[in-house]
CSV table of N, CA and C in Angstrom, one decimal:
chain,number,residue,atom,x,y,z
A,1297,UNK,N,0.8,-1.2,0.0
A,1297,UNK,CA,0.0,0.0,0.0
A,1297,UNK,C,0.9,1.2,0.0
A,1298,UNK,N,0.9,2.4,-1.1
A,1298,UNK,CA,1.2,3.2,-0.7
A,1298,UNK,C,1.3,4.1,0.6
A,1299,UNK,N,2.2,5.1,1.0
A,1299,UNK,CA,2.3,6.3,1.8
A,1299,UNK,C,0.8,6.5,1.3
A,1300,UNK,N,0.3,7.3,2.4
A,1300,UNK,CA,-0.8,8.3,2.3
A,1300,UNK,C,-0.4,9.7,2.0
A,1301,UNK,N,-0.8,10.6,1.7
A,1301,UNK,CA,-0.7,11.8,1.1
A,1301,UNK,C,0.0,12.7,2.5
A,1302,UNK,N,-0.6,12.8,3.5
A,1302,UNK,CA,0.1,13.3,4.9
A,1302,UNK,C,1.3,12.7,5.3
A,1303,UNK,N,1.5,11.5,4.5
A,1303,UNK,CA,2.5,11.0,5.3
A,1303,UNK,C,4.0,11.4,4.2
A,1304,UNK,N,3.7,11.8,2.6
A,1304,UNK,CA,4.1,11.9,1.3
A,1304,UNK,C,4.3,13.3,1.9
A,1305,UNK,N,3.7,14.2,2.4
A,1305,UNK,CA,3.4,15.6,2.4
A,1305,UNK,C,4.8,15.8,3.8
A,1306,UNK,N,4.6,15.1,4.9
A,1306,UNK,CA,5.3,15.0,5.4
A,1306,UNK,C,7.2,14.9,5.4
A,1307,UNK,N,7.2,14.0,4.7
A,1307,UNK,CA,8.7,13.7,3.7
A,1307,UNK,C,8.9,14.5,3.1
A,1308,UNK,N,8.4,15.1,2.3
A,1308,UNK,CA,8.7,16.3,1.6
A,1308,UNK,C,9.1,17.7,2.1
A,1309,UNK,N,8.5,17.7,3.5
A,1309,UNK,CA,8.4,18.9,4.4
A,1309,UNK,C,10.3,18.8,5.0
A,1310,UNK,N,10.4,17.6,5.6
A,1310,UNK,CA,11.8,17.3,6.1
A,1310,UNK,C,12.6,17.3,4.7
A,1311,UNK,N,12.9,16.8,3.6
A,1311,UNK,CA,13.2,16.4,2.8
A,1311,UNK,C,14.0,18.1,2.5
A,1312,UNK,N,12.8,19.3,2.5
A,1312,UNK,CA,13.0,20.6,2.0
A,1312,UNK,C,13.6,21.2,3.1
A,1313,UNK,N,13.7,20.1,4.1
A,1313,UNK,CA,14.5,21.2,5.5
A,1313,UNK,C,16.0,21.2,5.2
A,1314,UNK,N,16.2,20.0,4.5
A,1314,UNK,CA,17.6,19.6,4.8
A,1314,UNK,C,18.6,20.6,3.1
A,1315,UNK,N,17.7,20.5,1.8
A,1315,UNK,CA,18.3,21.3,1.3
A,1315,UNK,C,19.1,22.4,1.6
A,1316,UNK,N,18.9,23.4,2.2
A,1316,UNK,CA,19.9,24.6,2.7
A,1316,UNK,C,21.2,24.0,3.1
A,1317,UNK,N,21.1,22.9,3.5
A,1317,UNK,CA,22.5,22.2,4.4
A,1317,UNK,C,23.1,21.2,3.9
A,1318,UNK,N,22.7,21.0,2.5
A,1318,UNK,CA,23.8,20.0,2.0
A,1318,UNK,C,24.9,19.5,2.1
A,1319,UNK,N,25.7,20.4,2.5
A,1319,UNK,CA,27.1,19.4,2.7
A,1319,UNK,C,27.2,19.2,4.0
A,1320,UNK,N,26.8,20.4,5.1
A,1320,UNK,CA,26.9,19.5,6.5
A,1320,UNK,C,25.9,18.6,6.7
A,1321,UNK,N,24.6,18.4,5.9
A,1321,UNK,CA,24.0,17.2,6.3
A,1321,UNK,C,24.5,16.2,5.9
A,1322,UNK,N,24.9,15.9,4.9
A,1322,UNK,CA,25.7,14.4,3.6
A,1322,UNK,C,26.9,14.3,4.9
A,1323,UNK,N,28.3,15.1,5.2
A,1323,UNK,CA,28.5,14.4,6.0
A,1323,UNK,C,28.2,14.0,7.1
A,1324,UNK,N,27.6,14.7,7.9
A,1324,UNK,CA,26.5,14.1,9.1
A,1324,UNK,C,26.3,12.4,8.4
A,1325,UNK,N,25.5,12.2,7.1
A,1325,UNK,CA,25.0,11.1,6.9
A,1325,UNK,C,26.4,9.6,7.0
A,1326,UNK,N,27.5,10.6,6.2
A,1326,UNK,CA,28.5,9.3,5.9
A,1326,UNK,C,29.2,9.0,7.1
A,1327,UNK,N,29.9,10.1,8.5
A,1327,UNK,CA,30.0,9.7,9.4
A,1327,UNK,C,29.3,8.9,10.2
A,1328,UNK,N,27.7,8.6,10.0
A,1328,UNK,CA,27.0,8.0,11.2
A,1328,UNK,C,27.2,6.8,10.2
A,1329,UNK,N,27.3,6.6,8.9
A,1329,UNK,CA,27.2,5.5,7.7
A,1329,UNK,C,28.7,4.7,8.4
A,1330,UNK,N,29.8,5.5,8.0
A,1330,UNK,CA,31.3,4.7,8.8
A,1330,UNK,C,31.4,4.3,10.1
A,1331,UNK,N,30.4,5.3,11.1
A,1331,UNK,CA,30.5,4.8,12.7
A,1331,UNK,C,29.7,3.3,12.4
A,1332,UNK,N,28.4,3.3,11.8
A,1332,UNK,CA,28.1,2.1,11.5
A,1332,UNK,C,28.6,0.4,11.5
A,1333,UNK,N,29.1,1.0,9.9
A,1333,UNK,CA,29.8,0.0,8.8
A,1333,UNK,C,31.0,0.3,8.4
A,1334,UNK,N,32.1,0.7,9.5
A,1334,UNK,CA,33.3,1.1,8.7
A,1334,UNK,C,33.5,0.8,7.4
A,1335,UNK,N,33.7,-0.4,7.4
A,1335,UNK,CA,34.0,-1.6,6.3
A,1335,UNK,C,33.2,-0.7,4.6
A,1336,UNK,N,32.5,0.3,5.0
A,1336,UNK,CA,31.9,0.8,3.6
A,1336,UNK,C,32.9,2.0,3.7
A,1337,UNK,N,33.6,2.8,4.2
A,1337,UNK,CA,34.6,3.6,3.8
A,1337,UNK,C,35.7,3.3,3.0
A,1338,UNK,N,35.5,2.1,2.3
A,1338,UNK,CA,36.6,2.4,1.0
A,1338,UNK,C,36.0,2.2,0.0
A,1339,UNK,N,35.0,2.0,0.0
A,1339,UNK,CA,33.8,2.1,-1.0
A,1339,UNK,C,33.4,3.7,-2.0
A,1340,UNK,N,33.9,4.5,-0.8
A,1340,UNK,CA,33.8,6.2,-1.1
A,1340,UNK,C,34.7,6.7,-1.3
A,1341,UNK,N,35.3,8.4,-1.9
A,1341,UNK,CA,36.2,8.8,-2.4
A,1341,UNK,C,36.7,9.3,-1.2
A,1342,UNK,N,37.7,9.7,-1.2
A,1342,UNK,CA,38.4,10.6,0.5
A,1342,UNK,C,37.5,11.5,0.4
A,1343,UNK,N,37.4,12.4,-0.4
A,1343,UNK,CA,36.9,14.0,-0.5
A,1343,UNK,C,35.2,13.6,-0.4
A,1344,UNK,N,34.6,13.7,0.9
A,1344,UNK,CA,33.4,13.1,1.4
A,1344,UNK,C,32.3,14.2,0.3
A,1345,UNK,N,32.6,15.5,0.8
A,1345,UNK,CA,32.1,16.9,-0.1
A,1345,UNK,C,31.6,16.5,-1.1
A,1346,UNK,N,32.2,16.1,-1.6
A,1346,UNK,CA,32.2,15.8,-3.4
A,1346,UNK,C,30.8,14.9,-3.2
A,1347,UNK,N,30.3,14.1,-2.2
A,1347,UNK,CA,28.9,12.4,-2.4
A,1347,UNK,C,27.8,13.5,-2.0
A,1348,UNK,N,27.9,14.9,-1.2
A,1348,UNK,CA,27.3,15.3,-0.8
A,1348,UNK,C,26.0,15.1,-1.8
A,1349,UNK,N,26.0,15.8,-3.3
A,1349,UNK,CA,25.0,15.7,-4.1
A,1349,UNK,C,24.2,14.7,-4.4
A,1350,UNK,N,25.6,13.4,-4.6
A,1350,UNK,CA,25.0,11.8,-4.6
A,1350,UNK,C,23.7,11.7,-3.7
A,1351,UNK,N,24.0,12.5,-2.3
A,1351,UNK,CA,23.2,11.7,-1.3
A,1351,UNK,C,22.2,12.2,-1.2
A,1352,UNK,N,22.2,13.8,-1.7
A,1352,UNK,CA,20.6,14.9,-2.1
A,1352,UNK,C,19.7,14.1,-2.8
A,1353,UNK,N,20.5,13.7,-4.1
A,1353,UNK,CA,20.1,12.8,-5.1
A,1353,UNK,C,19.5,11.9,-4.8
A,1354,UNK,N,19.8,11.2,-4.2
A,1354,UNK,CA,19.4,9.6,-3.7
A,1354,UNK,C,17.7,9.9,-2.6
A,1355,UNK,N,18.1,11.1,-1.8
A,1355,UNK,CA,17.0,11.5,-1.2
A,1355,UNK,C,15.9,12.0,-1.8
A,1356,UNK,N,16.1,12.7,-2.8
A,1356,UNK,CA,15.2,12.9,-4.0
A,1356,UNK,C,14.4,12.1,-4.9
A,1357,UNK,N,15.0,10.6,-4.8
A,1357,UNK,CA,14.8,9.6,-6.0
A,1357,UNK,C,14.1,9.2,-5.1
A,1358,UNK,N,13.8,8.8,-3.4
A,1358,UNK,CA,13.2,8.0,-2.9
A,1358,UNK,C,11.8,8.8,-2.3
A,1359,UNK,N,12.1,9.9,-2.5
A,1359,UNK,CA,10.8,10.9,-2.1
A,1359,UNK,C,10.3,11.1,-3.7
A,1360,UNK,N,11.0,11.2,-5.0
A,1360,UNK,CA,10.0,11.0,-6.3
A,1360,UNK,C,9.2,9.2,-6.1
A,1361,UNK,N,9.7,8.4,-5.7
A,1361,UNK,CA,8.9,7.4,-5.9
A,1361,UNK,C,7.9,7.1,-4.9
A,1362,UNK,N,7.7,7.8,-3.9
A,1362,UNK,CA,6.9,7.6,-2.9
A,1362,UNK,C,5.3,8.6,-3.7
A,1363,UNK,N,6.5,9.9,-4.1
A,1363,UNK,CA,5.1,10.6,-4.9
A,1363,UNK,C,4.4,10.3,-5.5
A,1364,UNK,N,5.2,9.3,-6.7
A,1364,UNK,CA,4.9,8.8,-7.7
A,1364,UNK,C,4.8,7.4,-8.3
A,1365,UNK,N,4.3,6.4,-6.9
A,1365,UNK,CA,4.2,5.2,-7.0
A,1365,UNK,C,3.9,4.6,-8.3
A,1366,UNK,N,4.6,3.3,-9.0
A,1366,UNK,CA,4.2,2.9,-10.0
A,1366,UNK,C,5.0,3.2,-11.1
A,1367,UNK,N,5.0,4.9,-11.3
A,1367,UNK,CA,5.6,5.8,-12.6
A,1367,UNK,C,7.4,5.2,-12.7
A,1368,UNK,N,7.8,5.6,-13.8
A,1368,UNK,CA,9.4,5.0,-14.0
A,1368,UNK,C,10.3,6.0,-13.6
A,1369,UNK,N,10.0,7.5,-12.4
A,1369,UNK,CA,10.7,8.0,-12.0
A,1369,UNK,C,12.5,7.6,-11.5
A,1370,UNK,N,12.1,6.5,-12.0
A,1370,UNK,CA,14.0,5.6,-10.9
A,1370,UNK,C,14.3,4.8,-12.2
A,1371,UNK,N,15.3,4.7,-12.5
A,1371,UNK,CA,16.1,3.5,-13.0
A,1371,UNK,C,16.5,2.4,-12.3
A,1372,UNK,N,15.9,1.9,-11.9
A,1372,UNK,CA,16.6,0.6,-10.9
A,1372,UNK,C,17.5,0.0,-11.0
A,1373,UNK,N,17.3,-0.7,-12.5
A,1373,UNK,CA,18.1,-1.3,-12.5
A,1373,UNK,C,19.6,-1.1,-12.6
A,1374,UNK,N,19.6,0.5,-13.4
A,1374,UNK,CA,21.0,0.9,-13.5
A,1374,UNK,C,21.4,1.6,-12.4
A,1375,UNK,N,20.5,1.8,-11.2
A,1375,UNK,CA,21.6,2.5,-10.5
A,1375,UNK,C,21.6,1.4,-9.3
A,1376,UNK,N,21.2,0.3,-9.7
A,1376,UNK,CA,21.6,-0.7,-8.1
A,1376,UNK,C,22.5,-1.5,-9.2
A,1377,UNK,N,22.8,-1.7,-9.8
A,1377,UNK,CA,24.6,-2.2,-10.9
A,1377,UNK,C,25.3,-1.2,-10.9
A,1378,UNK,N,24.5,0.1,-10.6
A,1378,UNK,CA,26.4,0.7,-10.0
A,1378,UNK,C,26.4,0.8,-8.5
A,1379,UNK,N,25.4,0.5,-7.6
A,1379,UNK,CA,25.6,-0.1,-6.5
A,1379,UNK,C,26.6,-0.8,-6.0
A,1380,UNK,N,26.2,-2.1,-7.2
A,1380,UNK,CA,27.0,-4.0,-6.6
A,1380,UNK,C,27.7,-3.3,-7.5
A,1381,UNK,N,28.4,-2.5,-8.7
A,1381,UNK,CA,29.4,-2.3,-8.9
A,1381,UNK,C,30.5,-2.0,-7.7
A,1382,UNK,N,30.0,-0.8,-7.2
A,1382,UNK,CA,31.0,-0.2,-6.1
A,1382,UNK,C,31.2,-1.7,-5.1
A,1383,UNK,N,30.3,-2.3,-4.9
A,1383,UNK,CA,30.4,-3.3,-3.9
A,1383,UNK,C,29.7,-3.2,-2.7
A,1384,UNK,N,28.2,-2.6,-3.0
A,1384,UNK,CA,27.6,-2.3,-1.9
A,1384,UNK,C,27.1,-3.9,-1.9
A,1385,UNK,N,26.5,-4.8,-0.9
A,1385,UNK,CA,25.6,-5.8,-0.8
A,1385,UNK,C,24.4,-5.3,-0.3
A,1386,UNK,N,23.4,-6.3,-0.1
A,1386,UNK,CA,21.9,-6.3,0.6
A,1386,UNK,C,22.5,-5.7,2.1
A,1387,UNK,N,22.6,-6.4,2.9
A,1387,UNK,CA,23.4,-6.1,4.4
A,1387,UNK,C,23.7,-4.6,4.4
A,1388,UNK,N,24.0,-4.0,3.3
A,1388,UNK,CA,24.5,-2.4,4.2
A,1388,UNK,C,23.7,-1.5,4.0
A,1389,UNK,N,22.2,-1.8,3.5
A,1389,UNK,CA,21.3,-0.8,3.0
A,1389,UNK,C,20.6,-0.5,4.9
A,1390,UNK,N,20.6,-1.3,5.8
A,1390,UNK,CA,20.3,-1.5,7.1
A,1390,UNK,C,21.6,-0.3,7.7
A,1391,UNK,N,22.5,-0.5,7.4
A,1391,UNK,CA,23.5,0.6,8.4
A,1391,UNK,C,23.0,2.0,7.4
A,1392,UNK,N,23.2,2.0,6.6
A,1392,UNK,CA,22.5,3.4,5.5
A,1392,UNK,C,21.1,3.8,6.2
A,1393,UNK,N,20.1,2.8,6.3
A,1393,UNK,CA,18.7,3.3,6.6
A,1393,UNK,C,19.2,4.1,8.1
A,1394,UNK,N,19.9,3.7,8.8
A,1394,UNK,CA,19.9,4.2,10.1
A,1394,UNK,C,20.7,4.9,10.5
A,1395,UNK,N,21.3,5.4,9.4
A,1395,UNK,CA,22.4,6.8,9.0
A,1395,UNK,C,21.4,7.5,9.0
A,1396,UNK,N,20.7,6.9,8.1
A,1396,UNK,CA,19.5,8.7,7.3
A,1396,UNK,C,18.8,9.0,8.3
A,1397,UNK,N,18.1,8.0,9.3
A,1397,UNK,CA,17.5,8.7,10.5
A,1397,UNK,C,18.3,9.5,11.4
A,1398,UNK,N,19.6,8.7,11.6
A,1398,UNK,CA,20.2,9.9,12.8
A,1398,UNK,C,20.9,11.1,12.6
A,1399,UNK,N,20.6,10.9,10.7
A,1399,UNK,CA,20.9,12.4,10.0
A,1399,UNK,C,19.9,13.4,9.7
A,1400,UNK,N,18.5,12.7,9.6
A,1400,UNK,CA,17.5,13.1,10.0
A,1400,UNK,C,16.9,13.7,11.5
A,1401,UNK,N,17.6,12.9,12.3
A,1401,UNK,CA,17.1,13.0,13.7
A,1401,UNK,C,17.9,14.3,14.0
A,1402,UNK,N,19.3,14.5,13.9
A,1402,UNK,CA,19.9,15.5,14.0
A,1402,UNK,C,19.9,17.2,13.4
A,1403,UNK,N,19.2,16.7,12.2
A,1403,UNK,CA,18.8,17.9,11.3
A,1403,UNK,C,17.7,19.1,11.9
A,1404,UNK,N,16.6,17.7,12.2
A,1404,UNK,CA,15.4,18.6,12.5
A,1404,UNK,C,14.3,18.0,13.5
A,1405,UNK,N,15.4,17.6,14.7
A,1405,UNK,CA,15.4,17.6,16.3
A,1405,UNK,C,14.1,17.1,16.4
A,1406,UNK,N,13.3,17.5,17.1
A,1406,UNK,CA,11.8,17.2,17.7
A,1406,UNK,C,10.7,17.2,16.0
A,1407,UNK,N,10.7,17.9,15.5
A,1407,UNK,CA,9.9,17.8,13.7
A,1407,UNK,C,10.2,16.4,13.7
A,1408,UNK,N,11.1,15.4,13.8
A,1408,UNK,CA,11.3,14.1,13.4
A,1408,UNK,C,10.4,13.3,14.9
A,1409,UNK,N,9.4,13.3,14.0
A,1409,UNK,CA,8.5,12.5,15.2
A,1409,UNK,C,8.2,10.8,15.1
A,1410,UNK,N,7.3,10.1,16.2
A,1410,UNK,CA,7.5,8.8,15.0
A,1410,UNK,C,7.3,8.3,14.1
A,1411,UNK,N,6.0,9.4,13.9
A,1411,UNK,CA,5.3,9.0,12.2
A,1411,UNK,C,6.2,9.5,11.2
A,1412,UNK,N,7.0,10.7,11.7
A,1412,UNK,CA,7.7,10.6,10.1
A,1412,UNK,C,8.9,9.9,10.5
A,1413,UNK,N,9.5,9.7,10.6
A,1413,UNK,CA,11.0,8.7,11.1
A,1413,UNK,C,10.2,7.5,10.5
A,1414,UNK,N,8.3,7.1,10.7
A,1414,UNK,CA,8.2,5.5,10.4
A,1414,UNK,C,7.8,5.5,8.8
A,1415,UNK,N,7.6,6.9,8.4
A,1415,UNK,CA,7.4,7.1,7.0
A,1415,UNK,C,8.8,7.6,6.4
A,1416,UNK,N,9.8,8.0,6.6
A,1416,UNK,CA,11.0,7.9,5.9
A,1416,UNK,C,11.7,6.4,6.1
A,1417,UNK,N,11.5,5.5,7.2
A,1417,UNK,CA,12.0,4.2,6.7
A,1417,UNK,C,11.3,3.2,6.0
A,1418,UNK,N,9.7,3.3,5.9
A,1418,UNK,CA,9.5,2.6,5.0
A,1418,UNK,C,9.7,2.9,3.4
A,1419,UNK,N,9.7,4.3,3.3
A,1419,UNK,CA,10.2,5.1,2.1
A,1419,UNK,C,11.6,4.3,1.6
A,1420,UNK,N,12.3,4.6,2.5
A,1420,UNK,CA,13.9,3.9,2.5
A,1420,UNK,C,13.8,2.5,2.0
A,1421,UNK,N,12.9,1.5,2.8
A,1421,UNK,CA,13.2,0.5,3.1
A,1421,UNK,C,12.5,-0.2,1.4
A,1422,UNK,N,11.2,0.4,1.0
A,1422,UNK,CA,11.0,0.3,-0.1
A,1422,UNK,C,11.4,0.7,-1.6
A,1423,UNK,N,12.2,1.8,-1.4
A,1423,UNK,CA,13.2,2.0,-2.6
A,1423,UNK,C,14.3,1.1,-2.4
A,1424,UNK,N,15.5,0.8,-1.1
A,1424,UNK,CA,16.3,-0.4,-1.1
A,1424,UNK,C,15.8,-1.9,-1.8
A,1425,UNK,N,14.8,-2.3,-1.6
A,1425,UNK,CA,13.8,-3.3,-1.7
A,1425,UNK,C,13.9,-3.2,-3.4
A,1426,UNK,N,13.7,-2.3,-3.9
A,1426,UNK,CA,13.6,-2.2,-5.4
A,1426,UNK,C,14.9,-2.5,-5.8
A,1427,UNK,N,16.1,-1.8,-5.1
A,1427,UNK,CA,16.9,-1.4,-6.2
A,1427,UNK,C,17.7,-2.7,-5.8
A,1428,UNK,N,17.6,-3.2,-4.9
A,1428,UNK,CA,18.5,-4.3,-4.7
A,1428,UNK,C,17.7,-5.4,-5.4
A,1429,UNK,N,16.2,-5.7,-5.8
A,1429,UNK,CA,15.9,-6.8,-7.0
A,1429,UNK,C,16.3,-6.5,-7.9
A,1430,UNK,N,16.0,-5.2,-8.9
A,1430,UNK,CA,16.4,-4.8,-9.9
A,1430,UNK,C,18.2,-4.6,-10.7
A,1431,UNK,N,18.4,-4.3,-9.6
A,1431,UNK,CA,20.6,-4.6,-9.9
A,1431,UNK,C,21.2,-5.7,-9.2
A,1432,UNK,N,19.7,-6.9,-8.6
A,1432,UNK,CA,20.9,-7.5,-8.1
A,1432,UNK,C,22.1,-8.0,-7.8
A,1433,UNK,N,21.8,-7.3,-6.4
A,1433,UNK,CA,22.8,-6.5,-5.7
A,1433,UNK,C,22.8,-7.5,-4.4
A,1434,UNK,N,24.2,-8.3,-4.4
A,1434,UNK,CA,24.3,-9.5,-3.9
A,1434,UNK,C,24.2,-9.6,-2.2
A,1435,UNK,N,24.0,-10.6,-1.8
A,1435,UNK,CA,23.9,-10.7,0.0
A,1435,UNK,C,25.0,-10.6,0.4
């Protein structure tokens, strides 16, 4: 079942908080990503700065598909083959989902309530879900 429209409306609201702050939020995101999963830091370039957009991007693609359930807003398949290209597996989309909340959580403090924290991870959990059938993107 899709998000509901409040819950779509909601994501979007946070989603637009974090724009102004791109690069201190992206790192925010890859530091809580490496406290994590170290083991994904060689996966990324030194110069963190530089993924910041990657990770706008990626926030964008999962908030267009929530909008736009169904529509071919996403490439799947080619962007989870350059995924398992880099060497991401199934296993690290779980240390990532719970980067984004406590880059979320950090961003915009008390606004991150449980409904939306439980509507950005099934957002998450449902774009992961795609892109790891579609590029199978190995365990």
């Amino acid at each position: 079942m899709p998000p509901s429209a409040q819950v779509i409306k909601s994501v979007r609201e946070s989603f637009d908080e974090l724009r102004p702050y791109l690069e201190p939020t992206s790192l925010q995101f890859y530091e809580a990503l490496f406290e994590r999963a170290p083991e994904l830091r060689g996966l990324f370039r030194e110069d963190l700065r530089a993924q910041g957009m990657r990770f706008m991007n990626t926030l964008g693609l999962i908030l267009a598909d929530m909008e736009h359930p169904g529509e071919p807003s996403v490439d799947y398949a080619e962007l989870g083959k350059l995924h398992s290209t880099l060497g991401i597996h199934k296993t690290h989309f779980e240390p990532m989902q719970e980067a984004l909340i406590d880059t979320l959580r950090a961003t915009t403090g008390e606004r991150l309530t449980p409904e939306l924290e439980a509507a950005w991870r099934e957002s998450f959990a449902a774009f992961a879900d795609k892109l790891i059938a579609a590029g199978n993107i190995p365990d």
